Coordinates of C-alpha atoms and ligand atoms in Angstrom, one line a residue:
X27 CA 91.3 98.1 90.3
X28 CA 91.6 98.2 94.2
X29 CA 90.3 95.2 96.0
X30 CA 89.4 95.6 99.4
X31 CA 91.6 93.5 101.8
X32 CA 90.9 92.1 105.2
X33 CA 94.7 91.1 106.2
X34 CA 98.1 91.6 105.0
X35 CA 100.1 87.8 106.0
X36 CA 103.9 88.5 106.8
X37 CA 106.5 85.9 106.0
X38 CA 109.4 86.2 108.1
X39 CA 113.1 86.7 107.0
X40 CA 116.2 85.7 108.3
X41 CA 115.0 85.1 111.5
X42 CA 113.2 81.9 110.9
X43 CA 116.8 80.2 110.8
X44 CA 118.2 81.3 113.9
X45 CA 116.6 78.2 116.3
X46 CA 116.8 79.1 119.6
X47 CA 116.1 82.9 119.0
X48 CA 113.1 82.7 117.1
X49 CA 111.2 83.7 119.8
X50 CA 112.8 86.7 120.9
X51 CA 113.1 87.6 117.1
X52 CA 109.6 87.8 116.3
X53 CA 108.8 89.4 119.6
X54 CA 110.6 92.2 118.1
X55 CA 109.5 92.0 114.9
X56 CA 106.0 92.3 116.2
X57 CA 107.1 95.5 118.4
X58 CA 108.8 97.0 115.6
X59 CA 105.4 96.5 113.0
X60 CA 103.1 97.8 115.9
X61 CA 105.2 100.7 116.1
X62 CA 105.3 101.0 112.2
X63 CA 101.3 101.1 112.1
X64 CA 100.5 102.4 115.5
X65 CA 98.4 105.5 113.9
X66 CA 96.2 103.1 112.4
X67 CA 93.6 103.0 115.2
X68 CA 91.8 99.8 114.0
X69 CA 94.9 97.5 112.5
X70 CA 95.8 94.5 114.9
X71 CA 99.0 93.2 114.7
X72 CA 99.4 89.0 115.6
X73 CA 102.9 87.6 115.7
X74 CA 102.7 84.0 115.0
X75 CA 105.3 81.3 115.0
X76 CA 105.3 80.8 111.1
X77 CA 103.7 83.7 109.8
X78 CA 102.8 87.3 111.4
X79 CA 99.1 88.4 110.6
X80 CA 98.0 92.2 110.2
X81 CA 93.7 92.4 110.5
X82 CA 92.7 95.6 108.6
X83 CA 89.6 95.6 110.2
X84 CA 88.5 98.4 107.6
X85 CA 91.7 100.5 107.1
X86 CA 93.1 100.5 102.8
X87 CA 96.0 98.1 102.8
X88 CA 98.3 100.2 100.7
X89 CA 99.3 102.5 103.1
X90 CA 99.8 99.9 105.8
X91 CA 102.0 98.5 103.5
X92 CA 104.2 101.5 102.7
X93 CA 104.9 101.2 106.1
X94 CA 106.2 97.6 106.6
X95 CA 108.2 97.9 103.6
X96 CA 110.6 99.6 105.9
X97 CA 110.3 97.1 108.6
X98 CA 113.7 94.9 108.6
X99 CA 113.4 91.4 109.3
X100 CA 110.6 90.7 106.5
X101 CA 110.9 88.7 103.8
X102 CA 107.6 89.4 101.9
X103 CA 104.3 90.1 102.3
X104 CA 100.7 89.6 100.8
X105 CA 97.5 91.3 101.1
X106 CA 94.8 88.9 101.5
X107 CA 91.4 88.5 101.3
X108 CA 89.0 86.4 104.4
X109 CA 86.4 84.7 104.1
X110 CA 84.1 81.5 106.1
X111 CA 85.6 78.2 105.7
X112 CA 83.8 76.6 102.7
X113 CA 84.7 75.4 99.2
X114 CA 81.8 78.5 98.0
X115 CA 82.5 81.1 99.4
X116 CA 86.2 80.3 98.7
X117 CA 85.0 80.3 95.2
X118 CA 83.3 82.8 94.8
X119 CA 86.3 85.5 96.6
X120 CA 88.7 84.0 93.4
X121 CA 86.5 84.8 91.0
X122 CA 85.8 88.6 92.4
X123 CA 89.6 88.4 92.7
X124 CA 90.3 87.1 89.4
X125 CA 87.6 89.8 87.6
X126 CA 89.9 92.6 89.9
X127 CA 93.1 91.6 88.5
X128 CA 93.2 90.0 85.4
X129 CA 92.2 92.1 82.2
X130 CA 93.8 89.8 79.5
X131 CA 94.6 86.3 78.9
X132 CA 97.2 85.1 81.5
X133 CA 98.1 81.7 82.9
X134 CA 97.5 80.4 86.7
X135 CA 97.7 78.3 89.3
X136 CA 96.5 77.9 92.5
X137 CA 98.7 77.2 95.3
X138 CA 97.1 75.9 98.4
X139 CA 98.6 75.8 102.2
X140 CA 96.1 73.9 104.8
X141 CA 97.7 75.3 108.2
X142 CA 94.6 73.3 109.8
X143 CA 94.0 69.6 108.8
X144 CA 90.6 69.3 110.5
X145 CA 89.2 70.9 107.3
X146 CA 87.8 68.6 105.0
X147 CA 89.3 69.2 101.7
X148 CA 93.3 68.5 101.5
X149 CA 95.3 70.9 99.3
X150 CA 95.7 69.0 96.3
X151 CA 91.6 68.7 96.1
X152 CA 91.4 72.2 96.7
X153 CA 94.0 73.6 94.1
X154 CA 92.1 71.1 91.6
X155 CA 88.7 71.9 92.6
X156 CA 89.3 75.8 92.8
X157 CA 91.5 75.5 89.4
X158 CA 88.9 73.9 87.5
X159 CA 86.0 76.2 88.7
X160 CA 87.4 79.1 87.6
X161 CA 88.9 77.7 84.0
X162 CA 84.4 77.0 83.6
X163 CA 84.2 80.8 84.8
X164 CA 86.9 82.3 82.5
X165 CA 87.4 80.3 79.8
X166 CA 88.6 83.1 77.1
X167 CA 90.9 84.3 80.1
X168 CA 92.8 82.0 81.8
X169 CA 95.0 79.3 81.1
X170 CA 97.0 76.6 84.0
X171 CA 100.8 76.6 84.2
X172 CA 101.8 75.1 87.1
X173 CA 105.2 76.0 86.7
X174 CA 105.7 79.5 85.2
X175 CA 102.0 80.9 86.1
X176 CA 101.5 84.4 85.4
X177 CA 99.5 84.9 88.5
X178 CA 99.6 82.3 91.7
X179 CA 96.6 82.7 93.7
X180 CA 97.5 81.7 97.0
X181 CA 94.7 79.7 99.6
X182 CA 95.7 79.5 103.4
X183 CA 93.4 77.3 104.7
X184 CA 93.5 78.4 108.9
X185 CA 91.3 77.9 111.8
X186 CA 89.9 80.7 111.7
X187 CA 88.8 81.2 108.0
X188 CA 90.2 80.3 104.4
X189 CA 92.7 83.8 103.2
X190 CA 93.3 84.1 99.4
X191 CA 96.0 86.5 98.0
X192 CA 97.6 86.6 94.1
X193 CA 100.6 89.8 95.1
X194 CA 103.7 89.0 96.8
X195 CA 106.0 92.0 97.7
X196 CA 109.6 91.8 98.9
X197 CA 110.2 93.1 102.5
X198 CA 113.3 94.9 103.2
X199 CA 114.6 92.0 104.5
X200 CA 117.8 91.9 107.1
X201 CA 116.9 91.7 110.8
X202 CA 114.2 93.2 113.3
X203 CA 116.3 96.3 114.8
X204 CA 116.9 95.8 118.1
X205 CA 117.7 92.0 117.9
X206 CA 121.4 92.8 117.1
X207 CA 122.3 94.4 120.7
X208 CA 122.8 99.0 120.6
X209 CA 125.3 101.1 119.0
X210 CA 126.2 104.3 119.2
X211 CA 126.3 106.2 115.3
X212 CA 128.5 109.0 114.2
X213 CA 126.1 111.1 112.3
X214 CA 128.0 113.9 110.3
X215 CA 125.7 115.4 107.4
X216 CA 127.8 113.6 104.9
X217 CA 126.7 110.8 102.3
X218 CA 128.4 107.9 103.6
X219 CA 127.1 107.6 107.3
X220 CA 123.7 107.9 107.0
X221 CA 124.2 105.0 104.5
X222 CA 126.0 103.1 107.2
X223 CA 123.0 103.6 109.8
X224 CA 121.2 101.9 107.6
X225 CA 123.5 99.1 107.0
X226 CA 123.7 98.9 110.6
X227 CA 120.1 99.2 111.3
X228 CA 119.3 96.7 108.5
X229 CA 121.2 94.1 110.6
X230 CA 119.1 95.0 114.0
X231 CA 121.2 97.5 115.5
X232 CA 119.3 99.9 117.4
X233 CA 121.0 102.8 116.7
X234 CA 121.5 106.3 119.1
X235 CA 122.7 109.1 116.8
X236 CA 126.1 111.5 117.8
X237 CA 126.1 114.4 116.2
X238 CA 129.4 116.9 116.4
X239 CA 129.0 120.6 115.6
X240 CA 131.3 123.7 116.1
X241 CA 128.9 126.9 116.1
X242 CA 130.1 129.6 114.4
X243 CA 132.3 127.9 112.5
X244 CA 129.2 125.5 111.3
X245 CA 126.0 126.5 110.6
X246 CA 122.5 126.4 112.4
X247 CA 121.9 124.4 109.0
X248 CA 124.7 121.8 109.7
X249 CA 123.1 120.7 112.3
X250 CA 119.4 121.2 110.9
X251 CA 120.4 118.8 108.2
X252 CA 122.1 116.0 110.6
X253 CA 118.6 116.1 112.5
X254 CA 116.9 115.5 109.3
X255 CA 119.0 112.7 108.0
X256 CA 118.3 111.3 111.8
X257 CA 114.3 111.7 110.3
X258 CA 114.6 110.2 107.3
X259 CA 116.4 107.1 108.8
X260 CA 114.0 106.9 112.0
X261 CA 111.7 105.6 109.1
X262 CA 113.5 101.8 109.7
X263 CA 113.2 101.7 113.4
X264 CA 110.9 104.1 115.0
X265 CA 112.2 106.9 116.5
X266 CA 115.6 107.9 117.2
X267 CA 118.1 109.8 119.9
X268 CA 120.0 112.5 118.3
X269 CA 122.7 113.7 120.8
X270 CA 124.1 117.2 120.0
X271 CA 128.0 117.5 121.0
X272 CA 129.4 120.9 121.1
X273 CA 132.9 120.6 119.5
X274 CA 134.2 123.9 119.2
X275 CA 136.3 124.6 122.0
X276 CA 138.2 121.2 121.0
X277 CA 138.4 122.3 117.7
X278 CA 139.7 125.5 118.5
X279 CA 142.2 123.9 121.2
X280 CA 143.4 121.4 118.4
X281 CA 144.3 124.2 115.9
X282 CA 146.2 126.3 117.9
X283 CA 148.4 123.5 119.8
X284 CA 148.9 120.5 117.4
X285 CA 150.9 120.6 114.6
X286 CA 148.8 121.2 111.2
X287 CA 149.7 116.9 109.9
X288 CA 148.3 116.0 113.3
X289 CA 144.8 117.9 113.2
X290 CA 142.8 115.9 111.7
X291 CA 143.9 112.6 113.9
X292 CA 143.8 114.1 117.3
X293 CA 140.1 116.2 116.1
X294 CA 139.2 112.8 115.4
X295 CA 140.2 110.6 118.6
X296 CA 138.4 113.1 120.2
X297 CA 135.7 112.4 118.5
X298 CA 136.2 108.8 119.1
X299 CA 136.4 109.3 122.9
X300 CA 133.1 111.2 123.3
X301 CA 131.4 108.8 121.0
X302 CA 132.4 105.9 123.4
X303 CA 131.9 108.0 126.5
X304 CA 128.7 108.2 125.0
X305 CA 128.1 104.5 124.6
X306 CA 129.2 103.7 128.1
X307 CA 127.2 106.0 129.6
X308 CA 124.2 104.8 127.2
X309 CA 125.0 100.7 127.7
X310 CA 125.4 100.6 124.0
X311 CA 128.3 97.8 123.2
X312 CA 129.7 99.4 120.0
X313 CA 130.0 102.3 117.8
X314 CA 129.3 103.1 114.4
X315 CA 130.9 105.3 111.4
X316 CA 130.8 105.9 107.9
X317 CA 134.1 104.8 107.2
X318 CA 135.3 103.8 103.7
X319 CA 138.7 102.4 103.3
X320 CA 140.9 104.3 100.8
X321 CA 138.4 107.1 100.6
X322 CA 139.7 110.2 102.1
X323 CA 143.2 110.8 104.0
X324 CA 141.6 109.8 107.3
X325 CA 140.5 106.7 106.1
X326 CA 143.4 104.5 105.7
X327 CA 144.2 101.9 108.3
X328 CA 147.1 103.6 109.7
X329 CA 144.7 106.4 110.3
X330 CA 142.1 103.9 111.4
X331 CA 144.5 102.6 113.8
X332 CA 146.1 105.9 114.9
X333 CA 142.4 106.9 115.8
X334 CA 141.3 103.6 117.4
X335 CA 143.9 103.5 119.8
X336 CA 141.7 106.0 121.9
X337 CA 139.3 102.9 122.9
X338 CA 139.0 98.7 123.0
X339 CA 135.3 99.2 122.2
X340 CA 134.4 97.8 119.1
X341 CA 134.1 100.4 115.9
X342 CA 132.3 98.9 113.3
X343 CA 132.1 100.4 110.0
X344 CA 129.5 99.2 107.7
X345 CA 130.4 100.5 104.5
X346 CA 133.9 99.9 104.8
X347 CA 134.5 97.5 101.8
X348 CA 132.0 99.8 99.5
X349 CA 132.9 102.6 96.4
X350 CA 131.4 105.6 96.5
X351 CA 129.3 104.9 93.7
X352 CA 127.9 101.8 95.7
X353 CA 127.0 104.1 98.7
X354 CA 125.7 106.8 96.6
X355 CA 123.1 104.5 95.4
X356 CA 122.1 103.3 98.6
X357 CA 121.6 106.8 99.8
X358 CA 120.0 107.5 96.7
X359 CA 117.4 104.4 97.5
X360 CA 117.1 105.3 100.9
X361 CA 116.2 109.3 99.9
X362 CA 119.6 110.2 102.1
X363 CA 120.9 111.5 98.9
X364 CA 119.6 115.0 98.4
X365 CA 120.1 116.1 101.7
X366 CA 123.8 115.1 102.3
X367 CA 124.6 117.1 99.4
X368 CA 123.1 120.3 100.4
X369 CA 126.3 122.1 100.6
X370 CA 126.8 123.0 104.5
X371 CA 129.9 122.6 106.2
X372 CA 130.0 120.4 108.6
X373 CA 133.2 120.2 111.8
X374 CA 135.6 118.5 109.9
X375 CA 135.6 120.3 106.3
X376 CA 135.9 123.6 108.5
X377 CA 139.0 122.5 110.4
X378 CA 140.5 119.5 107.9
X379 CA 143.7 121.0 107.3
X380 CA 145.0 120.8 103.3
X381 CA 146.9 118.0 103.7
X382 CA 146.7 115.9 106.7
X383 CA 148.8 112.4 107.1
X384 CA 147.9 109.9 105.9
X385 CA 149.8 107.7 108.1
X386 CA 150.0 109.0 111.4
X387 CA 151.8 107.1 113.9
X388 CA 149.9 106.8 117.0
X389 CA 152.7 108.2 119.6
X390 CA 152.9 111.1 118.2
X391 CA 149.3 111.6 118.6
X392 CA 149.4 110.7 121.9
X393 CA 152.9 113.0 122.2
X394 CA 151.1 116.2 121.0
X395 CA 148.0 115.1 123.0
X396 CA 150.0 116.1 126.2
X397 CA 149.6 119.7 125.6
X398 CA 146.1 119.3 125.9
X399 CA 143.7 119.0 128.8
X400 CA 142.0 116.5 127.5
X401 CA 139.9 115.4 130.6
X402 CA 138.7 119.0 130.9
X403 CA 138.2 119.5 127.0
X404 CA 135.9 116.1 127.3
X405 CA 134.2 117.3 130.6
X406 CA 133.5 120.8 129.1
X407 CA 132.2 118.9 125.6
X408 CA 129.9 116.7 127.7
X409 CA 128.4 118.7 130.1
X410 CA 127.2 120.7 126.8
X411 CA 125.2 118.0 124.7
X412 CA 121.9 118.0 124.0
X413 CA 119.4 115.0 123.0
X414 CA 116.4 114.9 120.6
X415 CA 113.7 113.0 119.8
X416 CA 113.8 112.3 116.4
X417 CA 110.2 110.3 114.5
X418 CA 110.3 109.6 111.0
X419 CA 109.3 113.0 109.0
X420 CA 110.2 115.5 111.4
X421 CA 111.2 118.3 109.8
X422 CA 114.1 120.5 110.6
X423 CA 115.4 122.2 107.4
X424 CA 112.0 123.8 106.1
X425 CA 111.1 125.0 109.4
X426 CA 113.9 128.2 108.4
X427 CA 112.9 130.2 105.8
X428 CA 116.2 131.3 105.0
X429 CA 118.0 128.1 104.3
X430 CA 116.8 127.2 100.8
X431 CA 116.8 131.3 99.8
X432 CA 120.3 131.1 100.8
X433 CA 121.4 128.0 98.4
X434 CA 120.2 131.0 95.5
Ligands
ATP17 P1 130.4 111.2 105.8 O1 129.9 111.2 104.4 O2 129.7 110.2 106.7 O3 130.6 112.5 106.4 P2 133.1 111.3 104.9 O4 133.5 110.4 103.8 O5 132.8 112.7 104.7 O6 131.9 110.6 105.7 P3 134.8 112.0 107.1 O7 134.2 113.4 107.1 O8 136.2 111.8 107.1 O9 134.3 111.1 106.0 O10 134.2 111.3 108.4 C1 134.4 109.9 108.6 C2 133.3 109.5 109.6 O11 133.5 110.2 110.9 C3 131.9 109.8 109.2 O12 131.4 108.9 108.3 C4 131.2 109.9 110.5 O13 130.9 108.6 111.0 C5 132.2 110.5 111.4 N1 132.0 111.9 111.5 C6 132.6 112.9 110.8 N2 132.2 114.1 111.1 C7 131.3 113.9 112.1 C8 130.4 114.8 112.9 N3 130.4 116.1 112.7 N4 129.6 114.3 113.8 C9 129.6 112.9 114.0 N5 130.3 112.1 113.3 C10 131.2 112.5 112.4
MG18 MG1 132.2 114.0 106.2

């Protein structure tokens, strides 16, 4: 049965360990869970030191609370229940409580907090008090176990009224995006980077989204599907900048005047160089890939290195050290999944040659680079991106008919 909430109390993560901080941390925090909530007119959001407090003011707490539970930087979270500061009507909310939730013999306890001394009863009296009027209310029901209770009702006794709650549910932990500085992602429409923009988000990065496509080599639906993985992720931090990069003319460039070993490095340190150029131009202090080690020809350190070279900003790769099976199940958790598996080609599977180095040596990268403009290739790339909007939902894939009828 449903019980009709009045507040939903937020228990803060990591953050409440990193001292000097705090403040700017749940600043953010508070930001980020307004913006998670915003289209609920009445909710108020109030960032406290210890605790931040949602007031429902009316609105049904469930689907306020599929919303936080994509809000990093939480540890857990509790509906609760308001009412005047007295031992009564205290009372009389745990027994409508307990009549709500329990339907069959279960153990309890009752676990008392009194954020305001001032009131009259201490927690010990009221965890007694409250205990023993509802084992005279229920006797055929309940039971105490203070230690391994089936159901802890929780009492916060505050200034401004007395809050009960019996659910606690698990945040998604990490930290509030934004506290962790900006990075610049490269999004293909694979599996593994979407998982690592959530790695990185989940450690408050706030995250701009580069996206490389090479019309007509790829598809209207390459790029359909990178915007939508952009959606799907925008769920952890609001919405999100998805910048467009044409890449064809490099592309083309890079198959007709590098030798076929040397593609897929020098494709990539392109790549690499935009992404930064990017990052400068965006003051974002790192950037991002989906990067596992060992996975795919391009992906051993040589390569790492060969590619690297290009830049002395930081590239982070957040799923470095995982399997595939690992990532797989994050995308899976993160509903990433489905989508990176629809079956269009992105740049690289168009142009990845059949066997590619797999440890290139840097100068002769930067040897067969010579033959290239590569100030004019970058120039020409730039001038030509485009940048989206992305909020969490948008559609891009089922706006075109055609695109599912053509997976038949
Ligand atoms: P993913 O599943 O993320 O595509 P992958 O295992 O297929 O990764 P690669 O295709 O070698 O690996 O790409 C390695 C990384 O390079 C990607 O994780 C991504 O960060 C970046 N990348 C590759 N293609 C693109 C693209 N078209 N646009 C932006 N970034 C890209
Ligand atoms: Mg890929």
């Amino acid at each position: 049965m449903t019980v009709n909430y009045d507040e939903v109390m937020v228990r803060y993560g990591e953050l409440s360990t990193k001292g000097h901080n705090r403040k700017s941390f749940i600043d953010r925090l508070g930001s980020n869970v307004r913006h998670a909530v915003h289209n609920f007119a009445d909710v108020k959001v109030h960032p406290g030191p210890d605790r931040l407090h949602i007031t429902l003011n009316g609105t049904p707490s469930q689907p306020v609370m599929d919303r936080l539970s994509a809000v990093f930087g939480i540890q857990n979270f509790s509906p609760s229940i308001k009412v005047e500061r007295t031992f009564d009507a205290t009372k009389e909310a745990a027994i409508a409580l307990v009549k709500k939730v329990v339907n069959h013999p279960q153990t309890f306890k009752i676990q008392t907090r009194r954020a305001d001394h001032d009131f009259s009863m201490d927690s010990m009296q009221m965890n007694r008090d409250l205990g023993g009027a509802l084992l005279d209310e229920f006797p055929d029901l309940l039971t105490v176990d203070v230690h391994h209770p089936d159901l802890e009702i929780r009492v916060e006794i505050r200034k401004n009224g007395i809050f009960l709650s019996c659910e606690t549910i698990k945040g998604a932990g990490g930290l509030p995006v934004g506290t962790a500085g900006k990075g610049m992602m490269m999004l293909s429409g694979g599996i593994d980077s979407p998982v690592a923009a959530y790695l990185a988000m989940k450690r408050g990065v706030d995250l701009e989204m580069v996206h490389f496509y090479s019309p007509p080599y790829t598809s209207e639906q390459a790029l359909a599907k990178a915007k939508e993985l952009t959606a799907k992720l925008a769920k952890y931090s609001g919405r999100i900048k998805f910048i467009q990069v044409p890449f064809t003319e490099i592309q083309e460039t890079v198959k007709e005047k590098v030798p076929e070993g040397y593609l897929m490095t020098v494709q990539r340190r392109f790549m690499l160089r935009l992404a930064v150029e990017l990052a400068h131009r965006r003051r974002r202090l790192a950037v991002f890939n989906g990067e596992s080690l060992g996975q795919v020809a391009s992906q051993t350190m040589e390569s790492m290195r060969a590619i690297e070279e290009v830049t002395n900003l930081p590239v982070l790769r957040p799923v470095l050290s995982y399997d595939k099976t690992e990532i797989i199940k994050i995308a899976e958790d993160i509903d990433t999944y489905d989508l990176s598996i629809l079956p269009y080609e992105d740049c690289c599977t168009v142009f990845t040659p059949p066997r590619p180095k797999t440890k290139p040596r840097v100068d002769k990268a930067r040897q067969y680079e010579q033959a290239l403009d590569v100030d004019g290739l970058m120039q020409r790339a730039l001038d030509g991106i485009q940048i989206t909007t992305i909020h969490p939902g948008d559609e891009f894939l089922n706006a075109n008919e055609d695109v599912f009828a053509e997976l038949l």
